[in-house]
Each structure stands twice: as C-alpha cells, then as structure tokens.
GROMACS .gro file of C-alpha atoms in nm:
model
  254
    1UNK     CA    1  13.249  19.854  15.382
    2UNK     CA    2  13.045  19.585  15.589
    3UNK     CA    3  13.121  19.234  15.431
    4UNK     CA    4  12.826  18.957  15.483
    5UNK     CA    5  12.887  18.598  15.365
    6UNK     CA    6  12.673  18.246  15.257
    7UNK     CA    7  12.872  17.984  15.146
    8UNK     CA    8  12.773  17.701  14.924
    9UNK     CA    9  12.931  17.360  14.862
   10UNK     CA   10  13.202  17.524  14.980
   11UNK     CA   11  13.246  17.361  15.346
   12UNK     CA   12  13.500  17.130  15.206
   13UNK     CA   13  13.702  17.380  15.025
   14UNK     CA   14  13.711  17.641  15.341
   15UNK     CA   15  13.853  17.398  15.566
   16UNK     CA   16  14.162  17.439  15.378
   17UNK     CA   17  14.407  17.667  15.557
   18UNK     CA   18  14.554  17.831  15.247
   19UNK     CA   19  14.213  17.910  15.099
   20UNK     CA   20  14.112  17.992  15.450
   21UNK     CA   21  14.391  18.270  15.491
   22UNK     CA   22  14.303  18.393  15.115
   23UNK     CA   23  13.981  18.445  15.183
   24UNK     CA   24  14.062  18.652  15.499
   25UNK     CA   25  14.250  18.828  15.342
   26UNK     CA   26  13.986  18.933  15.089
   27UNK     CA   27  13.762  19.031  15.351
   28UNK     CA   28  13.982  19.277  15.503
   29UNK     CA   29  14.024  19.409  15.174
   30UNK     CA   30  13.673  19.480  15.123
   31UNK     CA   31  13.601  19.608  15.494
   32UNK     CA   32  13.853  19.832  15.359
   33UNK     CA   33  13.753  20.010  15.082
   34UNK     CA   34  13.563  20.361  15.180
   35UNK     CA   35  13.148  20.413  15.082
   36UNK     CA   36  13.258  20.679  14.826
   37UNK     CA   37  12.957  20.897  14.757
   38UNK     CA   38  12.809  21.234  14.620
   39UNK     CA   39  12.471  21.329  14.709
   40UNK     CA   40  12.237  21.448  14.452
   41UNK     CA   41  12.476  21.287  14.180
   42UNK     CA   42  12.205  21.207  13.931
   43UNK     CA   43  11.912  21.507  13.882
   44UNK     CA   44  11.685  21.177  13.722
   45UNK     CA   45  11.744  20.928  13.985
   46UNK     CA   46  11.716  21.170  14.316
   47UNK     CA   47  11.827  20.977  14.626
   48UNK     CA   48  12.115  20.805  14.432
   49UNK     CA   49  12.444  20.967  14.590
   50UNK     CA   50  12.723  20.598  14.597
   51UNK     CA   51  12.994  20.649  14.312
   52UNK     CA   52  12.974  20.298  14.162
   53UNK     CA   53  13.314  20.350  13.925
   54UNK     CA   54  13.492  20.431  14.232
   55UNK     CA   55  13.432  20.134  14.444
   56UNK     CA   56  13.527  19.929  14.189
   57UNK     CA   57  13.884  20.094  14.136
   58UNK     CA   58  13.928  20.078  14.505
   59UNK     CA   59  13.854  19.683  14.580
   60UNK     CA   60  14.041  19.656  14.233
   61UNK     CA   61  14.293  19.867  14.369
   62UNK     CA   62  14.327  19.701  14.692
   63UNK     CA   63  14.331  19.322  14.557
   64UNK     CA   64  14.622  19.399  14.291
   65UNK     CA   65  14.809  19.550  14.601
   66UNK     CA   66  14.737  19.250  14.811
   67UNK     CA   67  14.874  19.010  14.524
   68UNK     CA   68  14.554  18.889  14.288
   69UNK     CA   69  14.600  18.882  13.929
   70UNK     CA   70  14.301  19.052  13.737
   71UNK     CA   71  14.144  19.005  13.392
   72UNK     CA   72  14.189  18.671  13.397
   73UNK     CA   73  14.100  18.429  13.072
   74UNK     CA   74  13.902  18.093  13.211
   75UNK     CA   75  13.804  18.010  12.822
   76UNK     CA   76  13.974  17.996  12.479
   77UNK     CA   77  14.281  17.882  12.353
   78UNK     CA   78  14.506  18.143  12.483
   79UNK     CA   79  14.551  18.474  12.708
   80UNK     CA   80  14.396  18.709  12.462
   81UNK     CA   81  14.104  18.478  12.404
   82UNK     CA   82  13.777  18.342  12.586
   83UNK     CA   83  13.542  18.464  12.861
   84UNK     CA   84  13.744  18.638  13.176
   85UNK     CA   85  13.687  18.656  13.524
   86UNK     CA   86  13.758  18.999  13.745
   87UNK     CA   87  14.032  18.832  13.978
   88UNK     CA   88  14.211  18.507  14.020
   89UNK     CA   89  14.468  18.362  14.243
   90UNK     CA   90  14.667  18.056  14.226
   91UNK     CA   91  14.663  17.806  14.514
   92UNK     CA   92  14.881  17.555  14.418
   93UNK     CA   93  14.808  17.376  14.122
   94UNK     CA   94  14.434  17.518  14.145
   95UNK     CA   95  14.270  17.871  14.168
   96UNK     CA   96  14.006  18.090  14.363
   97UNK     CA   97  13.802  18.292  14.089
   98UNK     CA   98  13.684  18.602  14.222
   99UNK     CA   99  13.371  18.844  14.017
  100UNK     CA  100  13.290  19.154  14.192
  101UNK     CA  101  12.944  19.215  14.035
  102UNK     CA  102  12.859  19.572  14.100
  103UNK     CA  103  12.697  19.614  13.752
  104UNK     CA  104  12.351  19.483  13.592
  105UNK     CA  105  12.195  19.146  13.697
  106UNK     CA  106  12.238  18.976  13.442
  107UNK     CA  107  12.555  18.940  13.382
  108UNK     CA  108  12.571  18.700  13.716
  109UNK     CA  109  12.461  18.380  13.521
  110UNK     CA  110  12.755  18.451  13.292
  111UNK     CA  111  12.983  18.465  13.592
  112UNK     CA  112  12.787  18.109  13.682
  113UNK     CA  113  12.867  17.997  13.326
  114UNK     CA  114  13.279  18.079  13.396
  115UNK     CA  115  13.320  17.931  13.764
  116UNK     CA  116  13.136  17.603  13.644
  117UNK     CA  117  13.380  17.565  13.318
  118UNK     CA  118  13.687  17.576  13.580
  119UNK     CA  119  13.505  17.303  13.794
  120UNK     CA  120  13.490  17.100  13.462
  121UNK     CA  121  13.858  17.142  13.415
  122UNK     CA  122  13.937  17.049  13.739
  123UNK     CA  123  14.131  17.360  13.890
  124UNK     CA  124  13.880  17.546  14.088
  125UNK     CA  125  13.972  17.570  14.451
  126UNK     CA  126  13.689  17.848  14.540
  127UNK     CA  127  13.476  18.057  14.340
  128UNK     CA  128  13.371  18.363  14.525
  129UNK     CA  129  13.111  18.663  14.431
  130UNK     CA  130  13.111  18.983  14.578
  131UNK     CA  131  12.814  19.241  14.525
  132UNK     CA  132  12.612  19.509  14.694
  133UNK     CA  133  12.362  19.452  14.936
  134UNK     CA  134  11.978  19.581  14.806
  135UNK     CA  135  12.004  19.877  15.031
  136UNK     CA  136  12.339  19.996  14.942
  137UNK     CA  137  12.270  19.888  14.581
  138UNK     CA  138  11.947  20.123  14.606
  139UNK     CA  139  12.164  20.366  14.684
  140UNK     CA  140  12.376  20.362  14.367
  141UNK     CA  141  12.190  20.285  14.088
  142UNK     CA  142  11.904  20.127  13.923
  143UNK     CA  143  11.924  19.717  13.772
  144UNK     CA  144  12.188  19.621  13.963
  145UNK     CA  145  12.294  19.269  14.088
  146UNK     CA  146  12.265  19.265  14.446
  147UNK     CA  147  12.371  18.997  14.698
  148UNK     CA  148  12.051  18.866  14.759
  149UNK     CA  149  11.955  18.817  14.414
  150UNK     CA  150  12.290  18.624  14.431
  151UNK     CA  151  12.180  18.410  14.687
  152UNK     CA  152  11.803  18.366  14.579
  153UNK     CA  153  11.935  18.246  14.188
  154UNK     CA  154  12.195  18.011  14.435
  155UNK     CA  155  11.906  17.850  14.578
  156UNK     CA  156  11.715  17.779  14.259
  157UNK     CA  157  11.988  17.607  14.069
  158UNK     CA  158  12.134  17.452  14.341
  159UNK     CA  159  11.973  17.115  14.278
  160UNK     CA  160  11.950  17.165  13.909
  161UNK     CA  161  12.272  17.323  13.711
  162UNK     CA  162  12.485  17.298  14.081
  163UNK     CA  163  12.383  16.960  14.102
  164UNK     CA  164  12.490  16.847  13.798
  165UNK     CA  165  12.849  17.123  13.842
  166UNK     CA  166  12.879  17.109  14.223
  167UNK     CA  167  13.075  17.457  14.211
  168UNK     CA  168  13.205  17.533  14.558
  169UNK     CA  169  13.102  17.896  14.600
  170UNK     CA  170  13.159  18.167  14.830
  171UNK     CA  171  12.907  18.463  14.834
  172UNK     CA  172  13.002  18.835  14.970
  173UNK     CA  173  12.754  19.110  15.007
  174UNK     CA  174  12.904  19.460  15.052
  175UNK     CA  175  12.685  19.705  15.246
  176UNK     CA  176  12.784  20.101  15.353
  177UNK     CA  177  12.911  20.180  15.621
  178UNK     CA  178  12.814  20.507  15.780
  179UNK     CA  179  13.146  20.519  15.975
  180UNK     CA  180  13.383  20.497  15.634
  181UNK     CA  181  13.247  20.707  15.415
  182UNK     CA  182  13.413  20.947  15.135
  183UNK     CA  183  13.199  21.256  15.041
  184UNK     CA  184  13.359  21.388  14.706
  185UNK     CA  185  13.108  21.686  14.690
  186UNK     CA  186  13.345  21.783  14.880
  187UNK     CA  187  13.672  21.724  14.728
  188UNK     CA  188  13.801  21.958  14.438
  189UNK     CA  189  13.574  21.770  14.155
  190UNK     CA  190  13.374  22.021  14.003
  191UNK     CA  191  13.088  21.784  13.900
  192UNK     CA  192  13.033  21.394  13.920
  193UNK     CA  193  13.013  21.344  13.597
  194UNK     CA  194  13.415  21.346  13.568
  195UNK     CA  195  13.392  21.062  13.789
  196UNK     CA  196  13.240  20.808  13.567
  197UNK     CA  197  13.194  20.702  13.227
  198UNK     CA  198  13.476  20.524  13.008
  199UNK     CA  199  13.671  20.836  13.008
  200UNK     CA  200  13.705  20.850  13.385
  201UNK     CA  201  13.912  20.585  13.463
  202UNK     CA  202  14.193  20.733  13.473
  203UNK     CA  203  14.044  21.024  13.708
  204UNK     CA  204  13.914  20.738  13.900
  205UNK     CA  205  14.223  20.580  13.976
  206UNK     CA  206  14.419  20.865  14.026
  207UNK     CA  207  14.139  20.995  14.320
  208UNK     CA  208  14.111  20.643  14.465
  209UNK     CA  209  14.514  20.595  14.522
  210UNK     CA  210  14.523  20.964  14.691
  211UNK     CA  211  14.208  20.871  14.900
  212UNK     CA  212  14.378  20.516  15.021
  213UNK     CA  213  14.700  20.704  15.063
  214UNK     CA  214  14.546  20.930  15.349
  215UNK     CA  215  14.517  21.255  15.148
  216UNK     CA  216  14.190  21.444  15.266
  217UNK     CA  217  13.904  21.466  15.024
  218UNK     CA  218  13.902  21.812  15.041
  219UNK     CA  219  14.250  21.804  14.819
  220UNK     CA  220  14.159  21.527  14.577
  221UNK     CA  221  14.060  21.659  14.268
  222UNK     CA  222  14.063  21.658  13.869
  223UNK     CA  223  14.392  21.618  13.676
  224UNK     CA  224  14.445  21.883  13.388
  225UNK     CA  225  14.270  21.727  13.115
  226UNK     CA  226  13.950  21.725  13.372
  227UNK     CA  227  13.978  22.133  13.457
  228UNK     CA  228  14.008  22.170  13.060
  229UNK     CA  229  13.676  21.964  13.034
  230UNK     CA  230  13.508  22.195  13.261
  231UNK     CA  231  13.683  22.528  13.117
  232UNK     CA  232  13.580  22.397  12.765
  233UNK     CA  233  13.189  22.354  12.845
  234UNK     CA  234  13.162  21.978  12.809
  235UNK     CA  235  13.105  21.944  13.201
  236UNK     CA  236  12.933  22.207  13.376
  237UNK     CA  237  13.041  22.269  13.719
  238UNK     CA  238  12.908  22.153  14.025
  239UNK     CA  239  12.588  22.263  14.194
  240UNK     CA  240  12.556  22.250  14.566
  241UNK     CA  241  12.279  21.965  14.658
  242UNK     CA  242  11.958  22.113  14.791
  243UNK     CA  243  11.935  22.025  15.202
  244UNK     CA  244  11.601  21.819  15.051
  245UNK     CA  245  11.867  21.595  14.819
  246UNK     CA  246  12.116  21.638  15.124
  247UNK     CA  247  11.864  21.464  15.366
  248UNK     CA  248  11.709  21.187  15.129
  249UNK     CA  249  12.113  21.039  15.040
  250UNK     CA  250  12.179  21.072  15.372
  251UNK     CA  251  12.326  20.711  15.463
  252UNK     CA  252  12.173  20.517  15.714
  253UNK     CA  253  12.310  20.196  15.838
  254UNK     CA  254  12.220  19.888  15.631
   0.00000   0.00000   0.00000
C-alpha cells in the first residue's frame, strides 16, 4: 500500500537513529502489504469491494515477522490486565507504541488515552497511528477512522490535552495501490463471507501467509472446515459480480 505521514511533537524523537531505522522499517512493512479486495462483497453497501480482516492479518503478519511484539498491556497491574495497544517495540529502556486503526472512529481517542498514559510513565519513545486514507477507507466500509480524521482530532487537542501530555506522535495513512492489489473473487473462496467475521481468523491467516509467500490467488482458498460451511448451507456460494458492481469497485488511484 501507499504510506503518507504527519508527524507531531515528534521532531525530537525522529532524530534518533534507532527510532529512525524502526520507523523505516515500519514503512516498508506497510508499502508491503497487498490492497486485498473482492468486488461486490457486500449486496447493502454496493461499491465496497477492500477486505478489511485481511489487511489487518497481513500488516499484523508482517510486523510479528519483522520483530514487534503485539497485544501489548500499557495499563494495570500485570500482563493479563489493563488497556492494550496493537504493537510495541522496545528501544532501550523506552518503547514505540504502534495502533493500526482500521476499525470505527471512535475508538482513536482511546488509543489517545493509552499513548498519553506511557508519556506519564516516562517510557514512550514514539507513538505512531496507522489508518486508511478517506478514499481507500470509502472503499471498505462505512464509520471508519480514517487518517485525516486522525490528523484533524491532532490539530484540535494539540494545544489542549497535547499541551498539557506533549505525546510525540507519528501519523500513517494507508491508501490502495492500484499496482498491488489481491483480487480474491478470484481465488478458490466460494463467498466473502468466509473471509470475515470472528470465525475467520483463522481462514484469514492461513490465505494471507500463502498470498505473502508468492502462491497465486487463483490457488488460495478455504481450509476444510470452510468447504463444510458451504456444503452444509450456512454460506452460500459465490456469485459472479455484475460488470455494473465490477466497474463501480474498480480501484482508482488515491
């Protein structure tokens, strides 16, 4: 995907050569990961075709692989405790907090909440967001946090609650790219639907690591338990999208 970045308070902070090299390394983790799509996806949102639950395995995917620890507890008393943030990694005695905020807006003042508790502590090196642009957020679903809401709530606290909790922060906006891009109407899936919800994530994850391994789309498909899903009735299988469906997901550059 295409990675755009604002930083705030964060001059000081990315001048250090360590975090410096951390954060490159992010980047080219992100410019990485694959637009994974399906056009006509959703018969009540027409036009939505990105797979949401699969970029998130894949930049989870590709972090873990590259070294950052996830589910990380910033609050409470202990590991199994207290509010958690998606990534972390240690520099030094310090760390870089990482949320990637693909879901609903809200939940971004929350992720303020966690990166300003580590400032109070004293540990935070960086604090770094990463969400969807508007357009490619248009593209996937409805509510979600987008990297310019993430900028625009930036610039309202920033002499109020950032003021007071100068957090140095590093905001990433991920936008498709029309030259990486996965099409898994393709792929040996018989519907979408096995590609999301809180049973998927194991289908997820098991299509993501063939993708990144090279394996063509058109031989990724469902494990067992999936075909028995379909064979069973509970997911109906795939219909071709309509050329009218084909040509309004069609992805432009951002």
């Amino acid at each position: 995907m295409n990675v755009s970045s604002f930083s705030n308070r964060a001059d000081t902070a990315l001048r250090n050569r360590t975090i410096r090299r951390e954060v490159r390394g992010l980047i080219e983790a992100l410019e990485s990961v694959s637009t994974t799509l399906w056009p006509g996806k959703s018969e009540k949102q027409a036009g939505k075709c990105i797979l949401q639950p699969m970029l998130n395995c894949w930049i989870e995917q590709e972090l873990v692989e590259r070294g950052w620890t996830k589910e990380v507890a910033v609050t409470g008393v202990s590991e199994t405790d207290g509010m958690r943030v998606d990534f972390c990694r240690k520099i030094g005695k310090r760390v870089i907090l990482l949320e990637v905020q693909l879901g609903n807006v809200g939940r971004l003042y929350a992720d303020f909440a966690k990166f300003q508790h580590a400032q109070m502590k004293g540990n935070l090196a960086l604090a770094i967001t990463v969400s969807l642009t508007a357009a490619t957020a248009k593209l996937t679903d409805s509510g979600l946090s987008t990297h310019e809401n993430t900028l625009t709530r930036v610039a309202e606290f920033n002499d109020t609650i950032f003021e007071a909790i100068p957090v140095p922060l590093l905001c990433l906006g991920l936008s498709h790219d029309p030259s990486n891009v996965v099409d898994l109407s393709k792929s040996r899936f018989p519907h979408p639907k096995i590609l999301s919800g809180k049973g998927a994530k194991a289908e997820i994850a098991s299509a993501v690591e063939k993708l990144r391994r090279g394996v063509p789309v058109e031989w990724v498909g469902p494990r067992e338990n999936a075909a028995v899903m379909v064979a069973s009735g509970r997911v109906a299988p795939r219909r071709a999208a309509t050329r009218q469906t084909a040509r309004r997901t069609h992805l432009k550059a951002a």
